[in-house]
Coordinates of C-alpha atoms in Angstrom, one line a residue:
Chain A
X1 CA -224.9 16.2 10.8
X2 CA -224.0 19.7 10.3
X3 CA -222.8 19.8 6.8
X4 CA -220.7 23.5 6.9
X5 CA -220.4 25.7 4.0
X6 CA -217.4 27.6 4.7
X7 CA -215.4 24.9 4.9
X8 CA -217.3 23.7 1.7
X9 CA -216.1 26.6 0.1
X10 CA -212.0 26.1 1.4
X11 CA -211.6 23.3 -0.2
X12 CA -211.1 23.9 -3.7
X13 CA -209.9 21.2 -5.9
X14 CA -209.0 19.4 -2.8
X15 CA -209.6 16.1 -4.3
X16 CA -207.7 16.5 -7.7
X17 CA -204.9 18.1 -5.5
X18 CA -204.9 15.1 -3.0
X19 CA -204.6 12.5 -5.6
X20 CA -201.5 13.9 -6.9
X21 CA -200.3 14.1 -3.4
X22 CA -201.5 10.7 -1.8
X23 CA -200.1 8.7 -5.1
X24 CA -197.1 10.1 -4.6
X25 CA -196.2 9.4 -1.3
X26 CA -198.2 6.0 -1.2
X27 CA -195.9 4.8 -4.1
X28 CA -192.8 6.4 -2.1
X29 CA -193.8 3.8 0.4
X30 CA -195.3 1.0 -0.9
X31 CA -192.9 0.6 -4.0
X32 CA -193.5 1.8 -7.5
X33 CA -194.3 -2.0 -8.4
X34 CA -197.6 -1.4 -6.2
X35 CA -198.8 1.8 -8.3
X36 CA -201.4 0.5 -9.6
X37 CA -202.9 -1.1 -6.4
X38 CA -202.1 2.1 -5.0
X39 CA -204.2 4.7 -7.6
X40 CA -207.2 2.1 -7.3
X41 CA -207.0 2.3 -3.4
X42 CA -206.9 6.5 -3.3
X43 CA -209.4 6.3 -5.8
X44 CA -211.6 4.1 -3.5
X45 CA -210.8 6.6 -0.5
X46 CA -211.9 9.7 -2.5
X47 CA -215.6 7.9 -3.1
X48 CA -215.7 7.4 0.1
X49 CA -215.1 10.9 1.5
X50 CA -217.9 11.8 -1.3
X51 CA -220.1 9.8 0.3
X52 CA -219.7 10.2 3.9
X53 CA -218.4 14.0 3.4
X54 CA -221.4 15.3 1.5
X55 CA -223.9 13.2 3.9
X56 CA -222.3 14.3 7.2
X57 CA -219.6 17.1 7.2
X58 CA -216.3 17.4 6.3
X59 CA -213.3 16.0 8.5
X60 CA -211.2 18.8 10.3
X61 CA -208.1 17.6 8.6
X62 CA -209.8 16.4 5.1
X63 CA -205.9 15.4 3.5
X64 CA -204.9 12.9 6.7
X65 CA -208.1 11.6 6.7
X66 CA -207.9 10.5 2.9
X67 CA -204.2 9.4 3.4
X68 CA -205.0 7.0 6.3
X69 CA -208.3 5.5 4.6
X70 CA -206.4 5.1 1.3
X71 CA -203.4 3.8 3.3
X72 CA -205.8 1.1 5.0
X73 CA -206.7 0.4 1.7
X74 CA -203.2 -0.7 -0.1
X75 CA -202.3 -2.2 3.5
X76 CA -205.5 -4.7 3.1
X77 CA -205.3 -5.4 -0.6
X78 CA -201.3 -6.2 -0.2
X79 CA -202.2 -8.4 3.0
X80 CA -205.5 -10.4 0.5
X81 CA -202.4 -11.0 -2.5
X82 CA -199.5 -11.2 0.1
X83 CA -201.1 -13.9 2.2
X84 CA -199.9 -16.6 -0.1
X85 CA -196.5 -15.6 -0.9
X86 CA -193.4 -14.2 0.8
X87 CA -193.9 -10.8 1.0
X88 CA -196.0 -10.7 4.5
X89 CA -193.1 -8.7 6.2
X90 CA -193.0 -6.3 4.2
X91 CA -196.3 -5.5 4.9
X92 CA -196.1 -5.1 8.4
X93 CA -193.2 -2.6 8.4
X94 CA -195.1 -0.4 6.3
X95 CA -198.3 -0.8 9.2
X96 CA -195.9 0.3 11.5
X97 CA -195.3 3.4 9.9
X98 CA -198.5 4.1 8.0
X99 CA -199.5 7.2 10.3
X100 CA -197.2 9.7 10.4
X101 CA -196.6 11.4 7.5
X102 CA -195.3 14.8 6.9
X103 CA -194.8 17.7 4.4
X104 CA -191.5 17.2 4.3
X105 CA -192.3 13.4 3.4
X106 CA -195.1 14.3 1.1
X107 CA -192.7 17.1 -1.1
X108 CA -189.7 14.5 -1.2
X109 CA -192.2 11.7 -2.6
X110 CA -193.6 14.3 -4.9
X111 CA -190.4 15.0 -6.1
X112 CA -189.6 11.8 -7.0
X113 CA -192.7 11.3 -8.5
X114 CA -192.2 13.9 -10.8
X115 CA -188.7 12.5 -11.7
X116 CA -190.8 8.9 -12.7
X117 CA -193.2 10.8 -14.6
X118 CA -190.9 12.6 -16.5
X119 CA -188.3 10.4 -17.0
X120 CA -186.5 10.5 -20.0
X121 CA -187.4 6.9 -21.3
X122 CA -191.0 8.1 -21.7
X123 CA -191.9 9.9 -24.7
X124 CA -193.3 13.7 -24.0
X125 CA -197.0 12.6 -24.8
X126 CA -196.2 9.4 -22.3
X127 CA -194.8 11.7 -20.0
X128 CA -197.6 14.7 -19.8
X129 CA -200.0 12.2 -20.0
X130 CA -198.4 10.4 -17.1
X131 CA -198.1 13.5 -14.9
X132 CA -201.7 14.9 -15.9
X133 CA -202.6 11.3 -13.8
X134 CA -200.1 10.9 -11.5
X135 CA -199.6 14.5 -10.3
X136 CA -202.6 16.4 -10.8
X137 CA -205.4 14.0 -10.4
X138 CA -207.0 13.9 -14.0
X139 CA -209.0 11.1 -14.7
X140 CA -209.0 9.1 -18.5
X141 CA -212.1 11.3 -20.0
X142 CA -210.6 14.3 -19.0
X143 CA -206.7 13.6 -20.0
X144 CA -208.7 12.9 -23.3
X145 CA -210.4 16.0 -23.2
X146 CA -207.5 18.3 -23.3
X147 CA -205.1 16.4 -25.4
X148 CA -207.6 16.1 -27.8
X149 CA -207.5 11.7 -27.9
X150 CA -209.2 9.2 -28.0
X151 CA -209.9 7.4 -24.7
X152 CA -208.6 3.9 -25.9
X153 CA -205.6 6.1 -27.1
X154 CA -204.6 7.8 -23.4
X155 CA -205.7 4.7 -21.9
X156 CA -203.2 2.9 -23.7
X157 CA -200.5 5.4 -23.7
X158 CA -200.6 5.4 -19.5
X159 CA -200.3 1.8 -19.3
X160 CA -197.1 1.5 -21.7
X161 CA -195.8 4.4 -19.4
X162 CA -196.3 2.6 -16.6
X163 CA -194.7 -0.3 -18.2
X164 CA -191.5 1.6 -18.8
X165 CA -190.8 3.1 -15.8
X166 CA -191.6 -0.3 -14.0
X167 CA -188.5 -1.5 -16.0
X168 CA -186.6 1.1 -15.1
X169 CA -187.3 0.2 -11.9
X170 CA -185.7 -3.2 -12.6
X171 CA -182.1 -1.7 -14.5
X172 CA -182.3 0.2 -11.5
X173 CA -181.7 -2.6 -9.1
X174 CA -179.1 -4.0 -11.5
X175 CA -177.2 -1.2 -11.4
X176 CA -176.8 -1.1 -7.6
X177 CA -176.6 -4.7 -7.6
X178 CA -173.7 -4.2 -9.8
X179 CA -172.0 -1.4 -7.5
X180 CA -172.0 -3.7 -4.8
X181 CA -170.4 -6.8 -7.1
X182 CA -167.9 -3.7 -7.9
X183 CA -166.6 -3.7 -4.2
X184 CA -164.2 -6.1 -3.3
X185 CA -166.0 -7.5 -0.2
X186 CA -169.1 -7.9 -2.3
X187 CA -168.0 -9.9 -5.2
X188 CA -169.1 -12.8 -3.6
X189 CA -170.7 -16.0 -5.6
X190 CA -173.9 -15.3 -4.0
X191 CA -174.5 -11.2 -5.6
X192 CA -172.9 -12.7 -8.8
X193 CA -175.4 -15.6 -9.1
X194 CA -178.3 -12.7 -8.2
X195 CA -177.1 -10.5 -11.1
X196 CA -177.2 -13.2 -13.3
X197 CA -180.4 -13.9 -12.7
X198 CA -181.7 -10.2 -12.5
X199 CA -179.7 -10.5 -15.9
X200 CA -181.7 -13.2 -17.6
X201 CA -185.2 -11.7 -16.3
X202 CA -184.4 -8.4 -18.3
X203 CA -183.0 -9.8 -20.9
X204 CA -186.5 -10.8 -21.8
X205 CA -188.5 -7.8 -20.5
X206 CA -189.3 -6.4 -23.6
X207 CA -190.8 -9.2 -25.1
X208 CA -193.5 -10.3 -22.6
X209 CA -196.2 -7.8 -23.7
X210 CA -197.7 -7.1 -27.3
X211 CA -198.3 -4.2 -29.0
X212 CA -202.0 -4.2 -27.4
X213 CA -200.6 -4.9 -23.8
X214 CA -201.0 -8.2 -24.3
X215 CA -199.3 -10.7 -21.9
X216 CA -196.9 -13.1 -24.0
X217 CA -195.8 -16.4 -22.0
X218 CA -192.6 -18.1 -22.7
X219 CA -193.0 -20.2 -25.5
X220 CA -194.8 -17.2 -28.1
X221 CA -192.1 -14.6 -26.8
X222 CA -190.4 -13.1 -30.3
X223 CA -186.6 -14.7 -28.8
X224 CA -184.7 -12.7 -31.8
X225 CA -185.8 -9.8 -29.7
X226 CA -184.4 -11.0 -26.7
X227 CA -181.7 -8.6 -25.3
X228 CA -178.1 -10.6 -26.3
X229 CA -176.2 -7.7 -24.0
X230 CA -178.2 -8.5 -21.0
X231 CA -177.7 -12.5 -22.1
X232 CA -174.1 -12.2 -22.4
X233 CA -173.7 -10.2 -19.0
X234 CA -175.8 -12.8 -17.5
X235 CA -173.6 -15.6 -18.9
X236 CA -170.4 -14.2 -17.6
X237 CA -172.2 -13.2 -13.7
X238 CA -173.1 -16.5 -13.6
X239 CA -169.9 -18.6 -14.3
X240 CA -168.0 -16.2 -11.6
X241 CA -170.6 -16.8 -9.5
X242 CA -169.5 -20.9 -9.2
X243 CA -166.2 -20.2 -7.5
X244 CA -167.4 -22.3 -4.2
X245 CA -169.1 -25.2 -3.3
X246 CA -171.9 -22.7 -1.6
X247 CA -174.8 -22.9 -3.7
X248 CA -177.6 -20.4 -2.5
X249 CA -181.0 -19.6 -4.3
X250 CA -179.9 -17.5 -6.7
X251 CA -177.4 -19.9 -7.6
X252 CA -180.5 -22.3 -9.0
X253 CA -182.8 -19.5 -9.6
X254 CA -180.5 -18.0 -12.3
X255 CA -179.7 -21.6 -12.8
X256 CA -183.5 -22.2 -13.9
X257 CA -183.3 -18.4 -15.9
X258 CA -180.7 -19.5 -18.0
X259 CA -182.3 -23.0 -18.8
X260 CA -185.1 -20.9 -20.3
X261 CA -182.8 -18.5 -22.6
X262 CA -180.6 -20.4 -23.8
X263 CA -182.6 -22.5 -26.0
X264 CA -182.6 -21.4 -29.4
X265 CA -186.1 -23.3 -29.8
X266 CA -189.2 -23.5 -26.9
X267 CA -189.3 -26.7 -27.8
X268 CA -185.7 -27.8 -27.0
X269 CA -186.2 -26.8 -23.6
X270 CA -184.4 -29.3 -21.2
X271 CA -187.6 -29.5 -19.1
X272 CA -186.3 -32.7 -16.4
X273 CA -183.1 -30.7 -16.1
X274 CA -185.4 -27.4 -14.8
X275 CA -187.5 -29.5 -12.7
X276 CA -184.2 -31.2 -10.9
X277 CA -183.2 -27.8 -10.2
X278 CA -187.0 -26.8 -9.0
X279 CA -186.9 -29.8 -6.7
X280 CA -183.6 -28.8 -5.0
X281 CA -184.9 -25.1 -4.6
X282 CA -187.9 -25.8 -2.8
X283 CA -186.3 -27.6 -0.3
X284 CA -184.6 -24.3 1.1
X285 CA -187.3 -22.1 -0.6
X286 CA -191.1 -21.9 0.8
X287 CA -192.6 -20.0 -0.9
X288 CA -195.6 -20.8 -2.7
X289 CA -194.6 -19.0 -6.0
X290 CA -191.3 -21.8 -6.0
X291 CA -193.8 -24.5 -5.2
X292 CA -196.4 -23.4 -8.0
X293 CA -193.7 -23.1 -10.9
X294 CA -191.9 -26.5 -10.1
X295 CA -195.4 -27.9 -11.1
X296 CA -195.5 -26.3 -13.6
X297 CA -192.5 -27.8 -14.7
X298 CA -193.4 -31.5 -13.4
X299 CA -196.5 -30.8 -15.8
X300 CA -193.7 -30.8 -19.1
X301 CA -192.0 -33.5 -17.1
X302 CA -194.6 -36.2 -16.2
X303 CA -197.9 -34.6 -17.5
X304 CA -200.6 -33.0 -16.2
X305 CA -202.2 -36.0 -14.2
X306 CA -199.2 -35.8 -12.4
X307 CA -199.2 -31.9 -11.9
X308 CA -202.9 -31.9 -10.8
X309 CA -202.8 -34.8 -8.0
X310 CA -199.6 -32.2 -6.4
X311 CA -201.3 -29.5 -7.1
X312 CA -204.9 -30.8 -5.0
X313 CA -202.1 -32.0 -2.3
X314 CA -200.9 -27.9 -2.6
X315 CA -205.1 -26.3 -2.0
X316 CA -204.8 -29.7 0.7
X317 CA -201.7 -27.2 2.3
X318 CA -203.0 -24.5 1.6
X319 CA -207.3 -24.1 2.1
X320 CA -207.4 -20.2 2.1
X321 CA -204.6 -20.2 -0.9
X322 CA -205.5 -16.8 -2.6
X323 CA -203.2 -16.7 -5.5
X324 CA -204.7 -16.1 -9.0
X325 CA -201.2 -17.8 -10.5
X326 CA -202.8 -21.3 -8.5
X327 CA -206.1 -21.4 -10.5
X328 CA -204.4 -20.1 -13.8
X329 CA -202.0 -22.5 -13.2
X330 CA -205.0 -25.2 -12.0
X331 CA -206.7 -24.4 -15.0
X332 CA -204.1 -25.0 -17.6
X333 CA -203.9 -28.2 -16.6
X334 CA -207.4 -29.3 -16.1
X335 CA -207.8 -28.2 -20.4
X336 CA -204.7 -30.6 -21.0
X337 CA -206.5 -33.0 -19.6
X338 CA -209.8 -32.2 -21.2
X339 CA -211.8 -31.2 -18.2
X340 CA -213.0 -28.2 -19.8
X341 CA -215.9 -27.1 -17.2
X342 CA -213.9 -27.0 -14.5
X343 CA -210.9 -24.9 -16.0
X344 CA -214.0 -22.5 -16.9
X345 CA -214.4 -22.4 -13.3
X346 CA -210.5 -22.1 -12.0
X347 CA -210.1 -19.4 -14.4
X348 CA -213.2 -17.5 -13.1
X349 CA -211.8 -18.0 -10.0
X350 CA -208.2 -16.4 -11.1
X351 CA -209.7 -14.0 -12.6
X352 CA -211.2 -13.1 -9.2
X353 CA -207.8 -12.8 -7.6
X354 CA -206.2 -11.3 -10.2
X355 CA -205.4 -7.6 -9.3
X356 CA -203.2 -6.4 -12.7
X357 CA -205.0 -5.3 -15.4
X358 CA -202.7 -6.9 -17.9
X359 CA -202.9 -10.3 -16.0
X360 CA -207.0 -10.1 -16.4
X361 CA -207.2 -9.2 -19.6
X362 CA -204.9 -12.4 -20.6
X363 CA -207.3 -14.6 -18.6
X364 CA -210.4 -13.2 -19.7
X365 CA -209.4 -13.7 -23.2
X366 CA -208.4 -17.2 -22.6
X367 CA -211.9 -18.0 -20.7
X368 CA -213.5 -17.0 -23.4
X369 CA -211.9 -19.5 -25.5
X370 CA -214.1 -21.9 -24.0
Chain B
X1 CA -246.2 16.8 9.7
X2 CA -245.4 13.9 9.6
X3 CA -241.6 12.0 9.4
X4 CA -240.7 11.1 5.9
X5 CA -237.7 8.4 4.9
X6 CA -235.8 8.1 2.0
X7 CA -233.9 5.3 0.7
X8 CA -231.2 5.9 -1.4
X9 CA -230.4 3.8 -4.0
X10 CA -227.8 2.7 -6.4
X11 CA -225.2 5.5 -8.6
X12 CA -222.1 3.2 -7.7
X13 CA -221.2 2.3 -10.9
X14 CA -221.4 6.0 -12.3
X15 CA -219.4 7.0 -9.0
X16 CA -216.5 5.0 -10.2
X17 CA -216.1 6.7 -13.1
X18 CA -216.0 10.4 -11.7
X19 CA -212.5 12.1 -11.9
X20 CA -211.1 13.5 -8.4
X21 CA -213.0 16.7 -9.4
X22 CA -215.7 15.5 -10.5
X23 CA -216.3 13.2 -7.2
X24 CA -216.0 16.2 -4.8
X25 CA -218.0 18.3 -7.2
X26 CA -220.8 16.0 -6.4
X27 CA -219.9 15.6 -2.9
X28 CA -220.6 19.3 -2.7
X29 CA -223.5 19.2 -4.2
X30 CA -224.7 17.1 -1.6
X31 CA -223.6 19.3 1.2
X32 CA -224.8 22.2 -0.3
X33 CA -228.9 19.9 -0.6
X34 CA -228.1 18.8 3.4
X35 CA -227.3 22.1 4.2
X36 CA -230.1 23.5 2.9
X37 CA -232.7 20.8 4.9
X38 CA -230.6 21.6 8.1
X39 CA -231.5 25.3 7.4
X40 CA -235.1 25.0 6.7
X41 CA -235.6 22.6 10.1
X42 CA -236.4 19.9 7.7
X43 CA -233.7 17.5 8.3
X44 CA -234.1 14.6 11.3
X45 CA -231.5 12.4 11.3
X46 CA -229.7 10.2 7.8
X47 CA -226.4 8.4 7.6
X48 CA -224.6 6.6 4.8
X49 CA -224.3 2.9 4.7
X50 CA -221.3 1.0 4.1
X51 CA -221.8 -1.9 1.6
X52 CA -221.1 -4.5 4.7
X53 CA -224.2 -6.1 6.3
X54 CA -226.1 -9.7 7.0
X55 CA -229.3 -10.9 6.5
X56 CA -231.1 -13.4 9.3
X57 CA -234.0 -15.1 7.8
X58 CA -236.8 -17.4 8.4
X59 CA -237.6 -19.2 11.7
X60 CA -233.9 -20.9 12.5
X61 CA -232.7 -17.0 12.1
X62 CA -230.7 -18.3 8.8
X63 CA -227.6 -16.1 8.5
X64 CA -226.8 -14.7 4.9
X65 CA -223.6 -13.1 4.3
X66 CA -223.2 -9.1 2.9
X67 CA -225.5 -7.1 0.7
X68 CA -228.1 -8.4 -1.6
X69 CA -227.8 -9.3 -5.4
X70 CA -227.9 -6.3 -8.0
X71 CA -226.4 -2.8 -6.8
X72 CA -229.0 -1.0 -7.3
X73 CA -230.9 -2.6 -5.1
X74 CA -228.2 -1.5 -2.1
X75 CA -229.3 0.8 0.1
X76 CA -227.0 3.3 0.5
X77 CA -228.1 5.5 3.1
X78 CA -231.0 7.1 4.7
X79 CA -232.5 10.2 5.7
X80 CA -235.6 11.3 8.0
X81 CA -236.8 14.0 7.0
X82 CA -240.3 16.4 7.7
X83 CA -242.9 17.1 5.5
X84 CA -246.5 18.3 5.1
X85 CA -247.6 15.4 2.8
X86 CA -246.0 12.6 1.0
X87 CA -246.3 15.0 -1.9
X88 CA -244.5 17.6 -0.5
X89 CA -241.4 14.9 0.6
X90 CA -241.2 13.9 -3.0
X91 CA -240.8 17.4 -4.1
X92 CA -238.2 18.1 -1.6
X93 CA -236.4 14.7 -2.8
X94 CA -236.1 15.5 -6.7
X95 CA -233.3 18.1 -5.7
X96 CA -231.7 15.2 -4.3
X97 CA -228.2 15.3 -6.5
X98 CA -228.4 11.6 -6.6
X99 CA -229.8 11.7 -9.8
X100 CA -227.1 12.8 -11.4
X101 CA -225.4 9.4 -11.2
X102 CA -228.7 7.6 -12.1
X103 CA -229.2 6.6 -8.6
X104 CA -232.7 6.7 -6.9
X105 CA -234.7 7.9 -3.5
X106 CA -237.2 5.7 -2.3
X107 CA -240.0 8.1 -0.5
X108 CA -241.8 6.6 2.5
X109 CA -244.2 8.0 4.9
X110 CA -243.3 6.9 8.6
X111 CA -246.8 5.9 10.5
X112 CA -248.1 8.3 13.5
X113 CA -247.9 7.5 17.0

């Protein structure tokens, strides 16, 4: 209860300058795919030092004590959207070493943030804009301040930014991916069938969002834009990747890619040939994300009454199922089969779980279809 | 003299929007306003409050889960304070800076023993 000037006084733009700082080496850990869940959860731990700081006093060490409260924070949101799928270990390796953190760790993750901000695939308004963020800590009002723009304008400009150098992120991994296909004792039918499929998801990257960030599903993607490069490399990964009898995941998950593309129509999509492929992969896989698509796919196949009885057998499974792709999934289904109040209700209840800005906007719009 | 409380109230949405700069601006400002009760001898005791909490109700102690409906109804946090009169408590509270987020104080004269 002794709230202390002096060090009142030392701490000069300590909160802009920690943002930049905890982003940076919170992404380093938690993956670039996680940013956004990241900025949200150091933006969480600065309100709280606001709070507790200004009533009480300030913490000896006012940067660690940010870093582990926002770290907390990712940690506990990944656990809420991990606990239905895969991911769970990934999570605790980074409990394990959520503590110690150094300067040397903090500069090195700066660096590279600076090297994601700036990268040459943004434009230079995407990239100051980015940085301005990212690095120093400015908020949407103030970006918009000193660029002169309109809010709507910087608000869209850092989400399309983000986009990009998510995808980078992506041509990334199929450049290393490809390195190790390269080496002899890689080329194996296994890395060739998970190229393929890293192949087929990119080849369609640019088409799943609008002009206004819109999400666009499968069958209103624009397929001329598809990428034919990406298509073709895909094709030719995936026929070297059937030299043996072994067929792993990627084997029917690029299987199930190429099903998709291939078509020139949605509607000539060979839906019972997808779902025999979704029925073999969950045997091996058991994951919830496997088990939620192949209904998806049964729902093309034998209709929604069908879909809905496996996927109340699924929530049967699974009580505590937290996954916002269930009840968007849950709720497509219940308007196919006219049950119109309770989709209302599953899609409330997705948006709920939802944690991507892009993903709520797509179901808010849909909900209020209805 | 008596002991004076004040609830604090609501600001969380306009919280949320502050930049970095802006939030430890304002968490400044609040130092700055405790300091200054700590000086004068004013200040008792206060804490924050996190937004975690039950309810028990009635007779069969009914258990309610977490805060209470609208947020500006939250409480949260508290201070004791000393003051002459319940006039002079509320004159002390209006340099509270939680009305720069369009938050509130509640002012509340504590009985004597």
């Amino acid at each position: 209860m002794a709230p202390n000037n002096q060090i009142h006084n030392k701490i000069d733009h300590l909160f802009r300058r920690e943002y930049g700082k905890i982003c940076a080496s919170l992404t380093g850990r938690f993956g670039i795919k996680n940013l956004q869940l990241v900025e949200d959860a150091v933006q969480d731990a600065l309100i709280k030092a606001m709070q507790v700081w200004g009533f009480t006093s300030i913490p000896a060490n006012p940067s660690a004590w940010l870093y582990k409260v926002a770290a907390n924070r990712v940690i506990d949101n990944l656990k809420r959207v991990q606990k239905s799928s895969a991911l769970c270990a990934e999570t605790e390796i980074f409990i394990g070493f959520s503590d110690n953190v150094d300067d040397e760790w903090i500069n090195d993750s700066l660096l590279k943030m600076i090297f994601a901000t700036c990268h040459p695939c943004l434009s230079s308004t995407e990239q100051i804009t980015l940085s301005l963020k990212l690095l120093c800590g400015f908020n949407v009002p103030e970006i918009s301040r000193a660029l002169i723009k309109k809010t709507e304008a910087v608000k869209k400009s850092l989400l399309r930014a983000k986009n990009k150098i998510r995808e980078d992120v992506c041509e990334e991994a199929v450049r290393l991916a490809y390195i190790l296909q390269s080496h002899p004792n890689f080329d194996t039918p296994e890395v060739n069938a998970l190229l393929a499929l890293m192949c087929f998801n990119l080849s369609r990257f640019a088409t799943r969002q609008g002009s206004e960030m819109q999400l666009i599903t499968l069958e209103f993607q624009d397929r001329e834009l598809w990428d034919k490069n990406y298509i073709n490399m895909a094709i030719r990964f995936l026929s070297k990747s059937a030299r043996e009898e072994n067929l792993s995941k990627y084997h029917l998950e690029a299987a199930i890619a190429s099903l998709y593309v291939m078509p020139q129509k949605f509607e000539d999509t060979d839906w019972p040939e997808i779902l025999r492929l979704y029925n073999m992969l969950t045997i091996s896989d058991f994951s919830l994300s496997a088990k939620l698509n192949r209904i998806v796919v049964l729902a093309k196949v034998n209709g929604a009454v069908t879909a809905l009885k496996e996927l109340d057998q699924l929530y049967h499974d699974y009580p505590k199922i937290e996954s916002h792709t269930f009840f968007a999934i849950k709720a497509n289904l219940e308007l196919e089969v006219g049950e119109v109040n309770k989709a209302i209700k599953s899609l409330d209840e997705s948006i709920l779980r939802a944690n991507n800005a892009i993903e709520i906007k797509f179901l808010r719009n849909k909900r209020d279809l209805y | 003299m008596s002991k004076y409380l004040y609830l604090f109230r609501g600001g969380d949405a306009r919280m949320a929007e502050l930049s970095p700069e802006e939030m430890q601006e304002h968490m400044q400002k609040w130092g700055a306003w405790m300091q200054g009760l700590t000086e004068k001898g004013i200040l008792v005791d206060g804490l924050p409050l996190t937004k975690e909490g039950k309810r028990l109700t009635g007779q069969d102690k009914m258990l309610i889960d977490g805060p209470y409906t609208e947020g500006a109804e939250v409480v949260g946090g508290y201070l004791l304070i000393n003051a002459n009169s319940l006039v002079e408590a509320v004159e002390i509270a209006k340099d509270c800076p939680i009305f720069e987020n369009n938050g509130e104080v509640e002012v509340r004269e504590t009985m004597n023993m």
